[in-house]
Coordinates of C-alpha atoms in Angstrom, one line a residue:
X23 CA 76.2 122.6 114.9
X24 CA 75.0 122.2 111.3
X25 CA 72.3 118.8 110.6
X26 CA 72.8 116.8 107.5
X27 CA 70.0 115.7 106.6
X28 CA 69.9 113.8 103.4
X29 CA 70.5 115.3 100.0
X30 CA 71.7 118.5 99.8
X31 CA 70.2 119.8 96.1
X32 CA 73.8 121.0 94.5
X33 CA 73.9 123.8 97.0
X34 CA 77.3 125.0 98.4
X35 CA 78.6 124.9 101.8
X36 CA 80.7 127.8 103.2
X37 CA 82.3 126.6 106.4
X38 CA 83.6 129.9 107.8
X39 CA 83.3 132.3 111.2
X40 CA 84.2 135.3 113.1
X41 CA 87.7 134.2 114.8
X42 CA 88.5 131.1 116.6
X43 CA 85.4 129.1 115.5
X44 CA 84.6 125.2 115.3
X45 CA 81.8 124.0 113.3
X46 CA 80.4 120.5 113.2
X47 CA 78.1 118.9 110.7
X48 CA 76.4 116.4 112.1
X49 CA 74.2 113.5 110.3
X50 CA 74.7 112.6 106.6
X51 CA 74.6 115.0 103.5
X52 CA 74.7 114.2 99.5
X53 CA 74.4 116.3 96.6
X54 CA 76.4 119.3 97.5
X55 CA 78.2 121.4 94.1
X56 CA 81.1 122.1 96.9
X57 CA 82.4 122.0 100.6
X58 CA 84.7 125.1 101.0
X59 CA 86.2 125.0 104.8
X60 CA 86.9 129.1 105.5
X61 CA 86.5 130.2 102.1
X62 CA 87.3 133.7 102.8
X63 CA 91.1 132.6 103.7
X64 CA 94.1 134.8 104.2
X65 CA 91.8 138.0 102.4
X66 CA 89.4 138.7 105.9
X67 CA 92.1 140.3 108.1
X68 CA 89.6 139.3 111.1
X69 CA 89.3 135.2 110.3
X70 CA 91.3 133.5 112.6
X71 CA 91.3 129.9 112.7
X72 CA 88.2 128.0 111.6
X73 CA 87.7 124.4 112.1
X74 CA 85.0 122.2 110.5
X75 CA 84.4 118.7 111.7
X76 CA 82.3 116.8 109.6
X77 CA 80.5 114.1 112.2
X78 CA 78.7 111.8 109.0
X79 CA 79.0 110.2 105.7
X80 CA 79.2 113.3 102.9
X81 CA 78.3 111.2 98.8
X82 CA 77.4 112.7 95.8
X83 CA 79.5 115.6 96.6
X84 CA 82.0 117.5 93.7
X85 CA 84.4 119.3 96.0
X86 CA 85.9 119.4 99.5
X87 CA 88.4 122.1 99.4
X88 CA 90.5 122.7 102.8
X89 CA 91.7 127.1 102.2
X90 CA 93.8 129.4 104.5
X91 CA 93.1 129.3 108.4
X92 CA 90.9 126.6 107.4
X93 CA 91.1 123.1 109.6
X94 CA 89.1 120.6 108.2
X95 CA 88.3 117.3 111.2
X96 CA 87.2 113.8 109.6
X97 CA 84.9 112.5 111.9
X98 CA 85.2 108.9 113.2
X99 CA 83.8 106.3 110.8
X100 CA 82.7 108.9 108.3
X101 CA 83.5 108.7 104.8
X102 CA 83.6 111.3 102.6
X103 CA 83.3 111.1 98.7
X104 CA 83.9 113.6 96.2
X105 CA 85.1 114.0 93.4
X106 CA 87.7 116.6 93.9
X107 CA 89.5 117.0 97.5
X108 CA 92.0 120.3 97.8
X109 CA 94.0 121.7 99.9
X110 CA 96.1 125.1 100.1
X111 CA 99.7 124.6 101.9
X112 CA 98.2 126.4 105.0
X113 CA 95.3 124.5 105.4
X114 CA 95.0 121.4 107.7
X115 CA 93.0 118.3 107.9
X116 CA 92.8 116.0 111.0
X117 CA 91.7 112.3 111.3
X118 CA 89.8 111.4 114.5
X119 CA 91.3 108.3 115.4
X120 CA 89.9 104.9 117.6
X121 CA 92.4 102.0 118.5
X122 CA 92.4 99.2 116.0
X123 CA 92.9 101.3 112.5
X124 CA 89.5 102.5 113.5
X125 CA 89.4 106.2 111.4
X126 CA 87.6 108.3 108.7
X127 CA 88.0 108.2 105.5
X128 CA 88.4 110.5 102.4
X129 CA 87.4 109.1 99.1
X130 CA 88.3 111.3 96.5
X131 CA 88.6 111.0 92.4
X132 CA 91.3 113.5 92.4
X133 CA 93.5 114.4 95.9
X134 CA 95.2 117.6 95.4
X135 CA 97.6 117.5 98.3
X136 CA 99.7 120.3 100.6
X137 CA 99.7 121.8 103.5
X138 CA 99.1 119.8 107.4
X139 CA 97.7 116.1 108.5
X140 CA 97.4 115.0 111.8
X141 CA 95.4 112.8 114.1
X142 CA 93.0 113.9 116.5
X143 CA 93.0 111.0 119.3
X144 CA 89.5 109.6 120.8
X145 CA 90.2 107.6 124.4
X146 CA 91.5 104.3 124.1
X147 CA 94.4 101.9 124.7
X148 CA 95.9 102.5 121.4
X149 CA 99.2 99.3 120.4
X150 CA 102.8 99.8 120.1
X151 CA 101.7 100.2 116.1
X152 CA 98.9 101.2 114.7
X153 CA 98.1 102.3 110.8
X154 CA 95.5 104.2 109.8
X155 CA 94.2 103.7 105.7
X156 CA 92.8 107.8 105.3
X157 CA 92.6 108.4 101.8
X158 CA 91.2 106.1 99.2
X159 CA 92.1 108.2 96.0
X160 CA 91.8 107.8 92.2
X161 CA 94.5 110.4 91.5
X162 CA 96.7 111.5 94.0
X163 CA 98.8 115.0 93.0
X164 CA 101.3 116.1 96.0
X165 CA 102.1 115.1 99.1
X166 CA 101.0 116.7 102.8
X167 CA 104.3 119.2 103.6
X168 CA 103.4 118.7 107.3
X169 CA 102.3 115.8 110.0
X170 CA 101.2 116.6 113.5
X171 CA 102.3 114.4 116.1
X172 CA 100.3 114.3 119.6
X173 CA 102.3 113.8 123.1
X174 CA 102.1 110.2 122.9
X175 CA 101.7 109.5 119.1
X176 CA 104.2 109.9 116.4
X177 CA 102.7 110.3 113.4
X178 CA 104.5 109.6 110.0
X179 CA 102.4 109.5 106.3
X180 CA 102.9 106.7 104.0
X181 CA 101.7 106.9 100.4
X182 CA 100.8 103.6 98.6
X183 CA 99.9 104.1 94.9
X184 CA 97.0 106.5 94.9
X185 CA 96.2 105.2 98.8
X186 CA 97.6 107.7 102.0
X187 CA 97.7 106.1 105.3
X188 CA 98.9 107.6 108.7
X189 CA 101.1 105.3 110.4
X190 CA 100.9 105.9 114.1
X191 CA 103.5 105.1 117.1
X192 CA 102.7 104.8 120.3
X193 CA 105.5 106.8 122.7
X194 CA 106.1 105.1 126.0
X195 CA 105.1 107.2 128.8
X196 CA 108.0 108.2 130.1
X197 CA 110.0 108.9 126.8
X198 CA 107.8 111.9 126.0
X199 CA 109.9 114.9 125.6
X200 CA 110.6 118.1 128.2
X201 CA 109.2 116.0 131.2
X202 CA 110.6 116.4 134.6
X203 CA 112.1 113.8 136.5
X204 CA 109.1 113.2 138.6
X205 CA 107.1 113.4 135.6
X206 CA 109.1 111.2 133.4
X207 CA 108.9 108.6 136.7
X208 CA 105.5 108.7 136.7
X209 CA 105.3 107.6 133.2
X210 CA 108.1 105.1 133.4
X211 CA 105.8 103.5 136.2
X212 CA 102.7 103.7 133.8
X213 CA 104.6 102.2 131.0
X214 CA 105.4 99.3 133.0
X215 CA 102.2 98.4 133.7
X216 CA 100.3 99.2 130.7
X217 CA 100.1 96.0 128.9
X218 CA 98.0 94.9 132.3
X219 CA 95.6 97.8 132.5
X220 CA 92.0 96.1 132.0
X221 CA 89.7 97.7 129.5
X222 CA 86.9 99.6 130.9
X223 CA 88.2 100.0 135.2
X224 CA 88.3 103.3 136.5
X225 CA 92.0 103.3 136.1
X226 CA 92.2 102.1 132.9
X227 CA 89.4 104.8 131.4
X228 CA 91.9 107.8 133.1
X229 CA 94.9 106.3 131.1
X230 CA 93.2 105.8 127.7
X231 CA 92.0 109.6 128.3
X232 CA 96.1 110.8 128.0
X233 CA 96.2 109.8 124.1
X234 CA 94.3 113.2 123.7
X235 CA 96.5 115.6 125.4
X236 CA 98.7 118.2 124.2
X237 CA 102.0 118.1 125.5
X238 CA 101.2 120.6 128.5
X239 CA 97.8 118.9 129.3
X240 CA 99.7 115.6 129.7
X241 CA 102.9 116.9 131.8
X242 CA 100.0 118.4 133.6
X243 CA 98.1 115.0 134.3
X244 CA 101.6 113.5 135.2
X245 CA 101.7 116.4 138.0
X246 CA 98.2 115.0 139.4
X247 CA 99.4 111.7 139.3
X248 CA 102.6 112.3 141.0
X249 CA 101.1 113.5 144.2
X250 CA 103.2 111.9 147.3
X251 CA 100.0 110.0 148.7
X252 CA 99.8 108.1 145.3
X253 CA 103.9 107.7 144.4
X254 CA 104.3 104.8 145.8
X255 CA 101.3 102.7 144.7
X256 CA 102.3 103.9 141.0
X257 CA 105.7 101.9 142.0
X258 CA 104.2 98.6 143.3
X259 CA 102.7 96.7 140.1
X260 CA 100.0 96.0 137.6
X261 CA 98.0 94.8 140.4
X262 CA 97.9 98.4 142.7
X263 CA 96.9 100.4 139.7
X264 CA 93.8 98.7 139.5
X265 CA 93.1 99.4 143.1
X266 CA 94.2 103.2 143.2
X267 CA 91.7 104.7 145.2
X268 CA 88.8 107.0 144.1
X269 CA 90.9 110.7 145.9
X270 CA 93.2 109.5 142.9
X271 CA 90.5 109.3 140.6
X272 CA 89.0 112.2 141.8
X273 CA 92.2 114.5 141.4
X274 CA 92.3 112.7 137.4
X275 CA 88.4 113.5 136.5
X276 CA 89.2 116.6 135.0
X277 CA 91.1 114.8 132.1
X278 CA 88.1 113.8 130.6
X279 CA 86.6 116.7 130.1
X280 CA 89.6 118.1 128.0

């Protein structure tokens, strides 16, 4: 963890690790010369992936520039302005996400676009539609050459003047691809009964944890949710999920903790 904490006196932040790292800024920073996310790139044979989330609002700032193995995570709620925001065709930047059109934001002078967007998913009963307003630009040069998807949310880009927005699609449960037929069951059964899942019950909390799962991770949770003691109740109605009893529960706890 790195603490922002106020103005940052035109230094420059290098956001870069061994292999396999994730760094998080946390609190508010201003008056940076640059944010450079893995600034060694493709030229240290030993940097693997590096990901930077930054957790708070970033003003005053010249440039945010996303390189090679560098991921770059947009916090939820934050804003960042600078004046220059780049990125190399292998980089990748990620949106954390909220239901509602709830996301941060990059506000940039100049956008120099390439490379991957996606969404990184917080819990929640996300609609059938949901759009996401990501970049408020000046200029915009280029276009992302890649959008990540999650199991349950297609993701398409839409560009609007010098604005991008994520557009976001919530997949039925059971329509994800390579499920089993148990698997794909299961989700048929939670799709039926989603638009009567009450905010905030046990249940309810368990299902809004899937929207963050990889593909495995969900097929997985499916598998827990599938077990022959539960089937049935699954089958009966809106009005049995809420009552699925706390073995179920139980089985499902380690979802949240992915």
């Amino acid at each position: 963890d790195i603490f922002g904490d106020g103005p940052g006196g035109g230094d420059v932040l290098l956001a870069f690790a061994g292999v396999d790292d994730v760094l998080n800024l946390s609190g508010d920073i201003s008056g940076l010369a640059s944010i450079n996310v893995n600034p060694l790139g493709a030229s240290a044979s030993s940097v693997a992936d590096v990901e930077f989330r930054i957790g708070g609002d970033v003003t005053n700032t010249a440039s945010l520039n996303v390189n090679t193995h560098g991921t770059l995570v947009v916090g939820l709620q934050s804003q960042i302005n600078v004046t220059t925001y780049s990125q190399v065709p292998t980089g990748t930047t990620l949106f954390e996400i909220a239901p509602g059109g709830v996301s941060g934001q990059i506000v940039p002078g100049t956008a120099n676009l390439a490379g991957t967007v996606g969404i990184r998913p917080t819990a929640g009963l996300y609609g059938d539609n949901e759009s996401y307003f990501i970049i408020d630009g000046g200029v915009i040069n280029g276009t992302y050459d890649n959008v990540l998807s999650t199991a349950l949310l297609q993701v398409d880009d839409d560009y609007v003047g010098n604005d991008v927005f994520l557009n976001v699609t919530r997949i039925g449960f059971g329509d994800v691809g390579g499920l089993t037929n148990n698997q794909g069951s299961v989700g048929d059964a939670l799709e039926a009964d989603y638009d009567d899942l009450i905010p905030g019950t046990d249940f309810a909390d368990v299902v809004a944890s899937l929207f963050g799962l990889s593909e495995g991770q969900y097929q997985d949770a499916l598998d827990d949710l599938a077990g022959a003691e539960h089937a049935q109740m699954l089958k009966v109605g809106a009005g049995a999920i809420q009552s699925i009893d706390n073995a179920l529960l139980g089985r499902l706890a380690f979802i949240r903790g992915l």
